[in-house]
Amino acid sequence: MVTSTTELPDWPDGLTRIPYWAFQREDVYAAEQEKLFRGPYWSYLCLEVEVSSPGQFRTSFVGDTPVIVARDADGELYAFENRCAHRGALLALDDKGTAKDFTCVYHAWTYNLQGDLTGVAFKDGIKGKGGMPESFCMEAHGPRKLRLAVVHGLVFGSFSDDVDDIEDYLGDEIMGRIERVLGGRTPVVLGRFTQMLPNNWKLYVENVKDSYHASILHLFFTTFEINRLSQRGAIIVSEDGGHHVSYSAIDREAERDAAYSEQNIRSDSGYRLADPSLLEGFSEVGDDTTLQILSTFPAFVLQQIQNSVAVRQILPRGVESTQLNWTLLGFEEDTPEQRKVRLKQANLVGSAGYISMEDGCVGGFVQRGVAGASDEAAVLEMGGAAAESSESRVTEASIRGFWKAYLAGMGIRPEVQA
């Protein structure tokens, strides 16, 4: 039997059946915000380079909770809720900027860059009348503060003091794969996309972790030999299941095999590029890996597709809505020629990207398709029933890994079949 602190319906045994009600219920969504996003997990907030100087701040979210990340005069980073402790209004209204402090527009309560309440308008009243009581203590009032960690320029935050240190949380393999893309280089923001997806946030997370769909759904991937399941590659799934990496490398012999033509699928097409230079690039870090998709639990993605490097922040916006923030990266160390390649290949991703546009709609197809099937379940048996690393990408192991971590975080314990 399933035991749950959220009084949810029974969860099917194991990780190969995912009930559709998990994408449909308001009580599930509320529990996720409490247990996952405000629980003992690390959420991506911003890039360190965006708050590199004292006074700089960036607003972000942990799930649906707004937060501020700021660098104080002491050179340290701080993060706290973007919420006035008085009546709950936003403190920072801009996405980014430079400030000495934050003053609420509603009643002028003021906070320093560490999130401490430093001033209350008319605290002592006027002419001895009104004002706050003598017992009022400013040190006892303020927005909730976050614990911070920086990994190769990525700023993560957590509301929990119980979360593991980030190195232990991610593990050596995931840390190494982040270092492969970002280590020893200084990121530069080349551009941003924001898109709203008409589906539950977990459907997009599933999509990211689904190495099996990529060269079937995405005509561009297979036609132009960026990612084919017959290429050299593998998936890495963390021990707790929550983090993953899927990667593929150049393998010209595999690219010429007949595996795709035999499947009669849409992504094996005869389309050609009018400008083939779009895919002319360079070895990103001195190896043959042309695609690496990395995700961390609960909702962060680091991508390298050819020379398009980006971070993706997945933000729940209700049961059937997800905000997806893309930040496209270059590096200060890039040559002018490399920067041109990155800008050109930025067309591969984002809401209208040659590759990514299908991902922006397929989650909505699922959300609409399961509308009347809350008692039914998705089937995740490709590659078996386990949630572990694999040399094959013809598997749903990393999706099962997400649900393994999800069930643990939500306090749901089905009987997992061996």
XYZ file of C-alpha atoms in Angstrom:
418
model
C 0.000 0.000 0.000
C 1.023 3.603 -0.566
C 1.692 5.752 2.465
C 1.517 9.495 1.903
C 1.369 12.618 4.010
C -0.597 14.361 1.246
C -3.616 12.005 1.242
C -3.207 11.204 -2.438
C -4.848 8.309 -4.253
C -2.972 5.044 -4.475
C 0.199 5.164 -6.534
C 0.832 2.173 -8.819
C 3.589 -0.152 -7.687
C 7.058 0.587 -9.003
C 8.293 3.329 -11.326
C 6.883 2.061 -14.629
C 3.378 3.477 -14.141
C 2.836 7.199 -13.545
C -0.767 8.108 -12.691
C -2.112 11.014 -14.704
C -3.672 12.614 -11.624
C -0.119 13.652 -10.669
C -0.355 16.280 -13.433
C -3.906 17.388 -12.642
C -4.505 17.948 -8.925
C -4.316 21.239 -7.045
C -3.446 19.481 -3.777
C -0.501 17.773 -5.469
C 0.737 21.118 -6.780
C 0.499 22.694 -3.319
C 2.340 19.779 -1.729
C 5.130 20.056 -4.321
C 5.712 23.692 -3.434
C 6.043 22.832 0.252
C 7.926 19.544 0.091
C 10.132 19.971 -2.984
C 10.657 23.632 -3.801
C 10.667 24.860 -0.196
C 12.011 21.550 1.063
C 15.557 20.130 1.378
C 16.525 20.598 -2.278
C 18.655 23.035 -4.269
C 16.937 25.216 -6.899
C 18.749 27.207 -9.570
C 18.375 30.973 -9.064
C 20.658 32.845 -11.453
C 24.195 33.157 -12.798
C 26.886 34.506 -10.508
C 28.027 36.847 -13.284
C 24.619 38.561 -13.109
C 25.333 39.680 -9.537
C 29.081 40.128 -9.709
C 29.374 43.634 -8.220
C 28.263 45.004 -4.820
C 24.733 46.337 -5.047
C 23.710 44.201 -8.000
C 20.582 42.114 -7.595
C 18.564 39.660 -9.626
C 15.021 38.483 -8.934
C 14.165 34.833 -9.390
C 11.893 32.082 -8.094
C 12.037 28.876 -6.104
C 9.005 27.110 -7.484
C 6.326 29.785 -7.284
C 8.023 31.670 -4.410
C 9.642 34.952 -5.573
C 13.168 35.611 -4.284
C 15.903 38.220 -4.538
C 19.590 37.409 -4.985
C 21.894 40.314 -4.123
C 25.580 41.002 -3.552
C 26.236 43.181 -0.548
C 29.139 45.579 0.077
C 30.974 42.785 1.893
C 31.247 40.966 -1.443
C 29.027 38.074 -0.346
C 25.862 36.816 -2.019
C 22.569 36.764 -0.140
C 19.101 35.569 -1.070
C 15.725 36.095 0.556
C 12.058 36.128 -0.290
C 10.905 38.965 -2.511
C 8.207 39.734 0.044
C 7.740 42.543 2.520
C 7.256 41.203 6.043
C 4.575 43.824 6.659
C 1.747 43.103 4.220
C 3.425 40.780 1.718
C 4.033 43.062 -1.252
C 6.967 42.501 -3.610
C 10.132 44.336 -2.583
C 11.900 44.368 -5.951
C 9.710 45.056 -8.978
C 12.456 44.848 -11.612
C 14.107 41.650 -12.875
C 17.560 43.036 -12.156
C 19.349 46.211 -11.169
C 21.600 47.928 -8.656
C 20.377 49.064 -5.252
C 21.589 50.206 -1.843
C 18.533 48.675 -0.206
C 14.949 47.645 -0.947
C 11.988 49.767 0.117
C 8.467 48.431 -0.194
C 6.324 50.760 -2.317
C 3.242 49.992 -0.210
C 4.230 51.276 3.258
C 7.967 52.004 2.910
C 9.403 49.239 5.062
C 13.094 49.093 4.144
C 15.481 46.129 3.967
C 19.210 45.916 3.386
C 20.847 43.720 0.749
C 20.998 40.838 3.204
C 17.236 40.873 3.699
C 17.243 42.438 7.176
C 14.512 44.913 8.104
C 16.254 48.249 8.722
C 13.485 50.823 8.650
C 9.729 51.198 9.220
C 8.086 54.418 8.061
C 6.386 56.263 10.952
C 7.600 53.583 13.351
C 7.404 56.111 16.220
C 4.145 57.651 15.014
C 3.562 61.403 14.639
C 3.465 63.853 17.552
C 3.525 60.974 19.989
C 0.489 59.273 18.510
C 0.218 56.104 16.477
C 3.231 54.121 15.382
C 4.376 50.662 16.312
C 4.230 49.390 19.903
C 7.388 49.582 21.998
C 7.562 45.789 21.934
C 7.994 45.765 18.157
C 11.419 44.284 17.281
C 12.665 44.845 13.747
C 15.132 41.956 14.038
C 12.180 39.592 14.419
C 10.577 40.629 11.150
C 11.854 39.967 7.690
C 11.428 37.754 4.639
C 12.665 34.184 4.825
C 16.303 33.792 3.865
C 17.847 31.125 1.672
C 21.008 29.108 1.941
C 23.195 29.635 -1.157
C 25.727 27.591 -3.107
C 27.673 28.422 -6.263
C 28.745 25.717 -8.727
C 30.949 26.901 -11.599
C 29.061 30.194 -11.790
C 25.565 28.729 -11.204
C 23.830 30.093 -8.104
C 21.557 27.631 -6.290
C 19.382 28.352 -3.273
C 17.419 26.408 -0.696
C 14.990 27.371 2.065
C 16.085 24.328 4.066
C 18.954 24.110 6.525
C 18.751 20.333 6.189
C 19.721 20.153 2.522
C 23.052 18.427 1.836
C 26.056 20.473 0.756
C 25.759 21.039 -2.972
C 28.733 18.787 -3.793
C 27.128 15.868 -1.965
C 23.690 16.744 -3.305
C 24.832 16.562 -6.932
C 27.506 13.879 -6.627
C 30.826 13.527 -8.416
C 29.496 12.516 -11.842
C 27.037 15.401 -12.140
C 29.567 17.874 -10.729
C 32.089 16.654 -13.282
C 29.657 17.097 -16.154
C 28.836 20.658 -15.052
C 32.549 21.361 -14.847
C 33.006 19.956 -18.353
C 30.808 22.724 -19.794
C 31.400 25.633 -17.411
C 34.638 24.946 -15.552
C 37.541 27.355 -16.071
C 35.481 29.745 -18.192
C 33.624 32.975 -17.482
C 30.022 32.949 -18.757
C 28.606 35.832 -20.768
C 24.858 36.190 -21.265
C 24.144 36.271 -25.004
C 20.373 36.396 -24.788
C 17.240 35.133 -23.097
C 13.972 33.500 -24.018
C 10.925 33.035 -21.819
C 8.042 30.854 -22.904
C 4.856 29.681 -21.255
C 4.086 25.997 -21.661
C 0.440 24.798 -21.476
C 1.244 21.865 -19.230
C 2.279 20.743 -15.766
C 5.930 21.401 -14.910
C 6.686 17.713 -14.443
C 5.780 16.971 -18.064
C 8.575 19.271 -19.198
C 10.995 17.686 -16.697
C 10.056 14.278 -18.121
C 10.710 15.603 -21.618
C 14.179 16.840 -20.653
C 15.084 13.477 -19.144
C 13.635 11.513 -22.066
C 16.657 10.673 -24.227
C 14.508 8.199 -26.136
C 12.194 10.798 -27.717
C 14.796 13.281 -28.882
C 15.692 11.842 -32.245
C 12.115 10.687 -32.934
C 10.148 13.845 -32.213
C 12.780 16.320 -33.392
C 13.075 16.202 -37.158
C 16.067 18.549 -37.051
C 18.071 16.392 -34.638
C 18.014 13.258 -36.775
C 17.961 14.771 -40.258
C 21.114 16.764 -39.620
C 22.764 14.068 -37.504
C 23.059 16.074 -34.305
C 21.555 13.331 -32.187
C 20.760 9.790 -33.251
C 20.216 6.919 -30.860
C 22.769 4.880 -32.811
C 25.562 7.361 -32.000
C 28.057 6.788 -29.224
C 26.605 8.009 -25.971
C 25.035 7.090 -22.647
C 22.881 8.325 -19.829
C 23.980 8.961 -16.264
C 21.415 8.743 -13.464
C 22.349 9.779 -9.929
C 21.951 7.268 -7.132
C 18.831 8.992 -5.791
C 17.467 9.217 -9.331
C 16.912 12.971 -9.319
C 19.802 14.173 -11.489
C 20.722 12.974 -14.952
C 22.976 13.479 -17.969
C 22.314 12.313 -21.496
C 25.097 12.730 -24.024
C 26.081 11.683 -27.530
C 29.268 12.009 -29.535
C 30.341 12.068 -33.166
C 30.237 8.605 -34.697
C 30.113 8.815 -38.477
C 29.766 5.089 -39.048
C 26.740 4.937 -36.799
C 25.216 7.931 -38.513
C 25.210 6.062 -41.825
C 23.432 2.956 -40.498
C 19.940 1.916 -41.534
C 18.394 1.924 -38.055
C 16.300 5.020 -38.664
C 15.084 4.331 -42.191
C 13.807 0.960 -40.974
C 11.607 2.629 -38.319
C 9.573 4.742 -40.768
C 9.501 7.737 -38.404
C 9.006 11.403 -39.222
C 12.393 12.525 -37.972
C 14.289 10.631 -40.683
C 13.622 13.113 -43.461
C 15.072 14.373 -46.706
C 15.151 18.029 -45.639
C 18.314 20.033 -46.239
C 19.604 23.364 -44.951
C 19.788 26.314 -47.324
C 22.698 27.538 -45.175
C 24.688 24.518 -43.899
C 27.049 26.857 -42.031
C 24.475 26.889 -39.232
C 25.908 23.587 -38.043
C 29.571 24.386 -38.607
C 31.148 24.641 -35.193
C 34.115 23.773 -33.043
C 34.946 21.257 -30.333
C 33.428 22.766 -27.209
C 35.937 21.458 -24.673
C 38.305 19.353 -26.730
C 36.162 16.208 -26.993
C 33.730 14.726 -29.520
C 30.572 15.185 -27.443
C 28.183 17.262 -29.527
C 25.196 17.001 -27.183
C 24.988 16.966 -23.412
C 21.713 17.543 -21.581
C 22.078 17.700 -17.792
C 19.305 18.147 -15.246
C 19.264 18.505 -11.476
C 16.319 17.834 -9.189
C 13.844 19.339 -9.062
C 13.824 21.683 -12.067
C 17.115 22.865 -13.625
C 18.749 22.111 -16.984
C 22.203 22.805 -18.405
C 22.503 22.129 -22.119
C 25.217 21.872 -24.715
C 23.808 21.269 -28.186
C 26.684 21.640 -30.632
C 28.013 25.057 -29.542
C 24.731 26.302 -28.122
C 25.219 26.428 -24.356
C 22.285 27.444 -22.187
C 20.683 27.085 -18.788
C 16.960 26.444 -18.439
C 14.955 27.301 -15.343
C 11.661 25.393 -15.051
C 9.083 27.256 -12.971
C 5.638 25.886 -12.034
C 2.877 28.390 -12.735
C -0.149 26.386 -11.695
C -1.298 22.850 -12.347
C -1.436 23.294 -16.129
C 1.111 26.033 -16.764
C 4.905 26.215 -16.712
C 7.266 29.135 -17.247
C 10.485 28.142 -18.979
C 13.368 30.624 -18.804
C 16.283 30.120 -21.199
C 19.595 31.946 -20.762
C 21.973 31.525 -23.701
C 25.656 31.601 -22.807
C 28.935 32.427 -24.389
C 32.243 32.833 -22.600
C 34.699 35.692 -22.202
C 37.366 33.338 -23.519
C 35.561 32.853 -26.875
C 37.197 34.141 -30.039
C 35.113 36.421 -32.306
C 34.627 33.453 -34.640
C 33.396 31.257 -31.794
C 31.005 33.967 -30.614
C 29.530 34.156 -34.119
C 28.995 30.391 -34.126
C 27.201 30.563 -30.772
C 24.923 33.372 -31.917
C 24.059 31.513 -35.094
C 23.366 28.264 -33.262
C 21.128 30.104 -30.807
C 18.504 29.491 -33.487
C 18.505 25.810 -32.493
C 16.833 26.380 -29.117
C 14.184 28.452 -27.402
C 10.477 28.761 -28.111
C 10.999 28.899 -31.892
C 14.241 26.917 -32.048
C 14.692 24.460 -34.885
C 15.076 21.722 -32.277
C 13.150 22.953 -29.243
C 9.863 24.097 -30.737
C 8.344 20.596 -30.617
C 9.075 20.359 -26.885
C 7.077 23.551 -26.379
C 3.878 21.920 -27.612
C 4.141 18.182 -26.913
C 3.646 18.635 -23.163
C 0.408 20.436 -23.946
C -0.636 17.516 -26.132
C -0.192 15.233 -23.116
C -1.991 17.613 -20.724
C -4.953 17.785 -23.086
C -4.825 14.098 -23.913
C -5.105 12.912 -20.310
C -7.856 15.360 -19.305
C -10.419 12.604 -18.838
C -8.039 9.867 -17.720
C -7.083 10.693 -14.131
C -7.489 7.035 -13.170
C -5.150 5.862 -15.928
C -1.329 5.853 -15.951
C 1.587 6.429 -18.334
C 3.764 3.430 -19.224
C 7.527 3.795 -18.599
C 8.965 0.389 -19.502
C 11.442 1.327 -22.225
C 14.794 -0.042 -21.093
C 13.289 -1.995 -18.200
C 12.064 -0.943 -14.772
C 15.241 0.377 -13.137
C 16.383 3.971 -12.621
C 20.095 3.672 -13.261
C 22.822 4.696 -15.671
C 22.911 3.013 -19.055
C 25.117 2.820 -22.137
C 21.901 2.814 -24.171
C 19.773 5.900 -24.646
C 16.845 3.763 -25.827
C 15.550 3.851 -22.274
C 13.316 5.795 -19.924
C 15.600 5.150 -16.946
C 16.270 8.818 -16.206
C 12.532 9.599 -16.204
C 12.017 6.763 -13.767
C 14.861 8.318 -11.777
C 12.962 11.591 -11.522
C 9.906 9.801 -10.189
C 12.059 7.869 -7.731
C 13.338 11.157 -6.273
C 9.894 12.738 -6.519
C 8.164 9.988 -4.571
C 10.817 10.121 -1.869
C 10.519 13.898 -1.580
C 6.732 13.840 -1.498
C 6.620 11.099 1.134
C 4.942 8.590 -1.177
C 6.298 5.069 -0.884
C 4.922 2.564 -3.351
C 6.256 -0.955 -3.343
C 8.956 -0.857 -6.018
C 9.151 -4.106 -7.961
C 12.626 -5.643 -8.286
